[in-house]
């Protein structure tokens, strides 16, 4: 919208003060509307954290082309990987993992913040979420080295002795981390969500308030979609015979989904899920196939989705109602897949027209 607006200062000077204020307020609204209409939506995508990212946003300024945004974004994601990845030998997280037991280790504020949030979710879920569960994940063949076969009880108990979020002490004053035993901290169940939040806040700092950020299936949305209305997404249906998604309408919120219906192995007719209960050291045995969690913090939603997956449908729904967390559950039954959701999730469901 290219228009030139002229004001006669003589005529304005003869107007009452309240009228002048109203006129300038209308002018500002008009210019803001013109600016919003002029700004197109950009789409950028790439790879990070061993997965992919896709971002749709309203262009924050003429200088921010899709190429410029991607270059700046990739640098930030590389910096985040250097902080939180277990696959980069000299990452901040791996330096913490190799730090001696019993001595406070200073870490970057962002890593400390992730660990603080992870600890909060661990306590909220009674240990269902645990960033030290790696030895058990590896033991059951779902880590970097794949193998088949059920481990024996002795091996499970040995791995359990190397797990325990409560063996991590956080010094809030000096931002130091103290390990009370040898631990291998893995942030893969919270890092993608936290990365989404990092990107979203960066986009907001550039001046855009309309965006969708997705990394490895976790996402955060704000403002309006390119259609001019609220963002809408579809929750994947685990039923292979029914590929329809469950549509939900979002406001300014983060979304994370966790499920066990794709990554598993079978032995002697028994199916072993990749979702390991840190309290028992064994794969989950309940019928919860997937859980979708909504929260303003995608990192919190990401971690809680994992915790709820470990807990199972009944316990997850009870805790979600207590904490007023919107969750959507899909559970396996003899008759097929059934769906349940918390009372706070209902407003987000797309209503049938």
Coordinates of C-alpha atoms in Angstrom, one line a residue:
X1 CA 0.0 0.0 0.0
X2 CA 1.9 3.1 -1.3
X3 CA 0.0 6.2 -0.3
X4 CA 1.1 9.7 0.7
X5 CA -0.9 11.2 3.6
X6 CA -1.0 15.0 3.9
X7 CA -2.1 17.0 7.0
X8 CA -2.9 20.7 7.0
X9 CA -1.3 22.1 10.1
X10 CA -3.7 25.1 9.9
X11 CA -6.7 22.9 10.0
X12 CA -5.3 20.7 12.7
X13 CA -4.5 23.7 14.8
X14 CA -8.1 24.7 14.8
X15 CA -9.3 21.3 16.1
X16 CA -10.0 20.5 19.8
X17 CA -7.2 18.8 21.6
X18 CA -9.1 15.5 22.0
X19 CA -9.9 15.4 18.3
X20 CA -6.2 16.0 17.4
X21 CA -5.2 13.1 19.7
X22 CA -7.8 10.8 18.1
X23 CA -6.7 11.8 14.6
X24 CA -3.1 10.9 15.3
X25 CA -4.1 7.7 17.0
X26 CA -6.0 6.8 13.9
X27 CA -3.0 7.7 11.7
X28 CA -0.8 5.4 13.7
X29 CA -3.2 2.5 13.4
X30 CA -3.5 3.2 9.7
X31 CA 0.2 3.2 9.2
X32 CA 0.6 0.0 11.2
X33 CA -2.1 -1.7 9.2
X34 CA -0.3 -0.6 6.0
X35 CA 3.0 -1.9 7.3
X36 CA 1.5 -5.2 8.2
X37 CA -0.1 -5.6 4.8
X38 CA 3.1 -4.8 3.0
X39 CA 5.2 -7.3 5.0
X40 CA 5.2 -10.7 3.2
X41 CA 5.7 -14.1 4.9
X42 CA 9.0 -15.8 4.4
X43 CA 9.8 -19.5 4.7
X44 CA 13.2 -20.9 5.6
X45 CA 14.3 -24.5 6.4
X46 CA 17.4 -26.4 7.1
X47 CA 19.0 -29.0 9.3
X48 CA 20.0 -28.9 13.0
X49 CA 20.3 -31.2 16.0
X50 CA 20.2 -34.3 13.8
X51 CA 16.8 -33.3 12.4
X52 CA 15.3 -30.5 10.3
X53 CA 13.7 -27.2 11.0
X54 CA 11.0 -25.2 9.2
X55 CA 10.0 -21.6 9.9
X56 CA 7.3 -19.4 8.5
X57 CA 7.3 -15.8 9.6
X58 CA 6.2 -12.3 8.6
X59 CA 9.2 -10.5 7.3
X60 CA 10.5 -8.3 10.1
X61 CA 12.1 -5.7 7.8
X62 CA 13.2 -5.2 4.2
X63 CA 16.8 -6.1 5.1
X64 CA 15.8 -9.5 6.3
X65 CA 15.5 -11.7 3.2
X66 CA 15.0 -15.4 3.5
X67 CA 18.7 -15.9 2.7
X68 CA 19.8 -13.4 5.4
X69 CA 17.5 -14.9 8.0
X70 CA 18.7 -18.4 7.3
X71 CA 22.3 -17.4 7.6
X72 CA 21.8 -15.7 10.9
X73 CA 19.6 -18.4 12.2
X74 CA 22.0 -21.2 11.3
X75 CA 24.7 -19.4 13.2
X76 CA 22.5 -19.3 16.3
X77 CA 21.5 -22.9 16.0
X78 CA 25.2 -23.9 15.6
X79 CA 25.9 -22.0 18.8
X80 CA 23.1 -23.8 20.6
X81 CA 24.3 -27.2 19.4
X82 CA 27.8 -26.3 20.7
X83 CA 26.1 -25.8 24.1
X84 CA 23.7 -28.7 24.4
X85 CA 24.8 -31.5 22.0
X86 CA 26.2 -34.8 23.2
X87 CA 27.5 -35.5 19.6
X88 CA 30.0 -32.6 19.6
X89 CA 33.1 -33.8 21.7
X90 CA 33.9 -30.3 23.1
X91 CA 30.3 -29.1 23.6
X92 CA 29.5 -27.3 26.9
X93 CA 27.3 -30.3 27.9
X94 CA 30.1 -32.9 27.2
X95 CA 32.5 -30.8 29.3
X96 CA 30.0 -31.0 32.1
X97 CA 29.7 -34.8 31.6
X98 CA 33.4 -35.2 31.9
X99 CA 33.8 -32.9 34.9
X100 CA 34.9 -34.6 38.1
X101 CA 32.3 -35.8 40.6
X102 CA 31.8 -33.7 43.7
X103 CA 33.2 -30.4 42.4
X104 CA 31.1 -27.5 41.2
X105 CA 31.4 -26.9 37.5
X106 CA 30.6 -23.5 36.1
X107 CA 28.4 -23.6 32.9
X108 CA 26.9 -21.1 30.5
X109 CA 23.7 -19.5 31.8
X110 CA 21.6 -21.0 29.0
X111 CA 22.8 -24.6 29.8
X112 CA 22.1 -23.9 33.5
X113 CA 18.6 -22.7 32.6
X114 CA 17.9 -25.9 30.6
X115 CA 19.1 -28.1 33.5
X116 CA 17.0 -26.0 35.9
X117 CA 13.9 -26.6 33.8
X118 CA 14.7 -30.3 33.4
X119 CA 14.9 -30.6 37.1
X120 CA 11.6 -28.9 37.6
X121 CA 9.9 -31.4 35.2
X122 CA 11.6 -34.3 36.9
X123 CA 10.2 -33.3 40.3
X124 CA 6.8 -32.6 38.9
X125 CA 6.6 -36.0 37.2
X126 CA 8.1 -38.0 40.1
X127 CA 11.2 -38.9 38.1
X128 CA 9.3 -39.9 34.9
X129 CA 11.5 -37.3 33.1
X130 CA 15.2 -37.8 33.7
X131 CA 18.1 -36.3 31.7
X132 CA 20.4 -39.0 33.0
X133 CA 18.5 -41.9 31.6
X134 CA 21.0 -42.4 28.8
X135 CA 22.7 -45.6 30.1
X136 CA 19.3 -47.3 30.1
X137 CA 18.4 -46.1 26.6
X138 CA 21.7 -47.4 25.4
X139 CA 21.3 -50.7 27.2
X140 CA 18.0 -51.4 25.5
X141 CA 19.4 -50.6 22.1
X142 CA 17.8 -47.2 21.4
X143 CA 21.0 -45.1 21.7
X144 CA 23.6 -44.3 19.1
X145 CA 24.7 -48.0 18.9
X146 CA 21.7 -50.1 17.8
X147 CA 21.4 -53.7 18.9
X148 CA 18.6 -56.2 19.3
X149 CA 17.8 -58.2 22.4
X150 CA 16.5 -57.8 25.9
X151 CA 19.1 -57.2 28.5
X152 CA 19.2 -59.3 31.7
X153 CA 18.2 -58.0 35.1
X154 CA 21.8 -57.7 36.3
X155 CA 22.6 -55.4 33.4
X156 CA 19.4 -53.3 34.0
X157 CA 20.3 -52.9 37.7
X158 CA 23.8 -51.9 36.8
X159 CA 22.6 -49.2 34.4
X160 CA 20.0 -48.0 37.0
X161 CA 22.9 -47.3 39.4
X162 CA 24.2 -44.7 36.8
X163 CA 20.9 -42.9 36.6
X164 CA 19.4 -40.3 38.8
X165 CA 18.4 -36.7 38.2
X166 CA 18.5 -36.1 42.0
X167 CA 22.3 -36.7 41.8
X168 CA 22.6 -33.3 40.1
X169 CA 23.0 -30.3 42.4
X170 CA 22.4 -26.8 40.9
X171 CA 24.0 -23.8 42.5
X172 CA 21.6 -21.0 41.7
X173 CA 23.9 -18.2 42.9
X174 CA 27.1 -19.1 41.0
X175 CA 25.4 -21.0 38.1
X176 CA 27.5 -24.1 38.9
X177 CA 26.6 -27.8 38.5
X178 CA 27.7 -30.5 40.9
X179 CA 27.4 -34.2 40.2
X180 CA 27.2 -36.5 43.2
X181 CA 28.0 -39.6 41.0
X182 CA 29.2 -40.3 37.5
X183 CA 26.4 -39.3 35.2
X184 CA 25.9 -38.9 31.5
X185 CA 23.4 -36.0 31.0
X186 CA 21.5 -36.1 27.7
X187 CA 19.2 -33.2 26.8
X188 CA 17.6 -34.8 23.7
X189 CA 14.2 -34.9 25.3
X190 CA 14.2 -31.1 26.0
X191 CA 16.8 -29.6 23.6
X192 CA 14.6 -29.3 20.5
X193 CA 11.8 -27.6 22.5
X194 CA 14.3 -25.2 24.0
X195 CA 15.8 -24.5 20.6
X196 CA 12.4 -23.6 19.3
X197 CA 12.0 -21.1 22.2
X198 CA 15.5 -19.6 21.4
X199 CA 14.5 -19.1 17.8
X200 CA 11.1 -17.7 18.6
X201 CA 12.5 -15.1 21.0
X202 CA 15.2 -14.2 18.5
X203 CA 12.5 -13.6 15.8
X204 CA 10.5 -11.4 18.3
X205 CA 13.6 -9.4 18.9
X206 CA 13.8 -8.7 15.2
X207 CA 10.3 -7.2 15.4
X208 CA 8.1 -9.9 14.0
X209 CA 5.1 -11.2 16.1
X210 CA 3.7 -13.6 13.4
X211 CA 5.6 -16.8 13.1
X212 CA 5.7 -20.6 13.2
X213 CA 8.9 -22.3 14.3
X214 CA 9.3 -26.0 14.1
X215 CA 12.3 -28.2 14.9
X216 CA 12.0 -31.9 14.7
X217 CA 8.3 -31.8 15.2
X218 CA 8.3 -29.5 18.2
X219 CA 6.9 -26.1 17.5
X220 CA 5.9 -22.7 18.7
X221 CA 3.5 -20.2 17.1
X222 CA 2.5 -16.6 17.6
X223 CA 0.3 -14.0 16.0
X224 CA -1.4 -14.7 12.6
X225 CA -0.8 -17.3 9.9
X226 CA -0.4 -16.3 6.2
X227 CA -4.2 -16.9 6.0
X228 CA -4.7 -14.0 8.4
X229 CA -6.2 -16.1 11.2
X230 CA -4.8 -18.3 14.1
X231 CA -2.3 -21.0 13.3
X232 CA -3.8 -24.4 12.8
X233 CA -1.9 -27.7 12.9
X234 CA -2.8 -31.4 12.7
X235 CA -1.8 -33.9 15.4
X236 CA -0.5 -37.1 13.7
X237 CA -2.8 -40.2 14.0
X238 CA -0.8 -43.3 15.0
X239 CA -3.4 -45.5 13.3
X240 CA -1.8 -46.7 10.0
X241 CA -5.3 -47.4 8.6
X242 CA -6.4 -43.9 9.3
X243 CA -4.0 -41.2 8.2
X244 CA -6.3 -38.3 9.2
X245 CA -4.8 -35.8 11.5
X246 CA -6.5 -34.2 14.5
X247 CA -6.9 -30.5 13.8
X248 CA -6.2 -28.0 16.6
X249 CA -6.3 -24.2 16.5
X250 CA -3.5 -22.4 18.4
X251 CA -2.9 -19.1 19.9
X252 CA 0.6 -17.9 21.1
X253 CA 1.8 -21.3 22.4
X254 CA 4.4 -24.1 22.1
X255 CA 3.5 -27.6 21.0
X256 CA 5.3 -30.9 21.6
X257 CA 4.3 -34.5 20.8
X258 CA 5.8 -37.7 22.1
X259 CA 4.9 -41.2 21.0
X260 CA 6.1 -44.8 21.2
X261 CA 4.4 -46.3 18.1
X262 CA 7.4 -46.0 15.7
X263 CA 10.6 -46.9 17.6
X264 CA 10.5 -50.3 19.2
X265 CA 11.7 -53.9 18.8
X266 CA 10.0 -57.2 19.3
X267 CA 11.3 -60.4 21.0
X268 CA 9.4 -63.6 21.5
X269 CA 6.1 -61.9 20.8
X270 CA 6.8 -59.0 23.2
X271 CA 7.1 -55.4 22.0
X272 CA 9.6 -53.2 23.7
X273 CA 9.1 -49.5 23.4
X274 CA 12.0 -47.0 23.1
X275 CA 10.3 -45.0 25.9
X276 CA 12.2 -46.1 29.1
X277 CA 10.9 -45.6 32.6
X278 CA 13.8 -44.1 34.6
X279 CA 12.3 -45.5 37.8
X280 CA 12.2 -49.2 36.7
X281 CA 14.9 -49.2 34.1
X282 CA 12.6 -50.9 31.6
X283 CA 10.4 -49.9 28.6
X284 CA 6.9 -48.8 29.3
X285 CA 4.2 -51.4 29.2
X286 CA 1.0 -49.2 29.2
X287 CA -1.1 -48.5 26.1
X288 CA -0.4 -44.8 25.6
X289 CA 0.6 -44.3 22.0
X290 CA 1.1 -40.6 21.9
X291 CA 0.7 -37.4 23.9
X292 CA 0.6 -33.8 22.7
X293 CA 1.3 -31.0 25.2
X294 CA 0.7 -27.3 24.8
X295 CA 2.5 -24.7 26.9
X296 CA 3.9 -21.1 26.2
X297 CA 7.3 -22.7 26.7
X298 CA 8.0 -25.3 24.0
X299 CA 10.9 -26.6 26.2
X300 CA 8.5 -27.3 29.0
X301 CA 6.0 -28.9 26.6
X302 CA 8.8 -31.1 25.1
X303 CA 9.9 -32.3 28.5
X304 CA 6.4 -32.9 29.9
X305 CA 5.4 -34.8 26.7
X306 CA 8.2 -37.3 27.5
X307 CA 7.2 -37.5 31.2
X308 CA 3.5 -38.1 30.3
X309 CA 4.6 -40.8 27.8
X310 CA 6.4 -42.6 30.6
X311 CA 3.6 -42.2 33.1
X312 CA 0.7 -43.5 31.0
X313 CA -2.7 -42.2 30.2
X314 CA -4.4 -42.2 33.6
X315 CA -1.5 -40.8 35.6
X316 CA -0.8 -38.3 32.8
X317 CA -4.3 -37.0 32.7
X318 CA -4.5 -36.7 36.5
X319 CA -1.3 -34.7 36.7
X320 CA -2.3 -32.5 33.7
X321 CA -5.6 -31.6 35.4
X322 CA -3.8 -30.8 38.6
X323 CA -1.3 -28.5 36.8
X324 CA -3.8 -27.2 34.3
X325 CA -1.7 -28.4 31.4
X326 CA -3.4 -28.9 28.0
X327 CA -2.7 -32.4 26.8
X328 CA -4.2 -34.7 24.1
X329 CA -3.8 -38.5 24.5
X330 CA -4.1 -41.3 21.9
X331 CA -4.2 -44.7 23.5
X332 CA -4.2 -48.2 22.0
X333 CA -7.2 -50.5 22.8
X334 CA -8.6 -53.8 21.5
X335 CA -11.1 -51.8 19.5
X336 CA -8.4 -49.5 18.0
X337 CA -7.2 -46.1 19.1
X338 CA -9.1 -44.0 21.6
X339 CA -8.6 -40.3 22.4
X340 CA -8.8 -38.4 25.7
X341 CA -7.8 -34.9 26.6
X342 CA -7.6 -32.6 29.6
X343 CA -10.2 -29.9 30.2
X344 CA -7.7 -27.2 29.3
X345 CA -7.1 -28.7 25.9
X346 CA -10.7 -28.6 24.8
X347 CA -10.7 -24.9 23.7
X348 CA -7.9 -25.7 21.2
X349 CA -9.8 -28.4 19.3
X350 CA -11.0 -27.3 15.8
X351 CA -14.7 -27.4 15.9
X352 CA -16.5 -29.2 13.1
X353 CA -18.5 -26.9 10.9

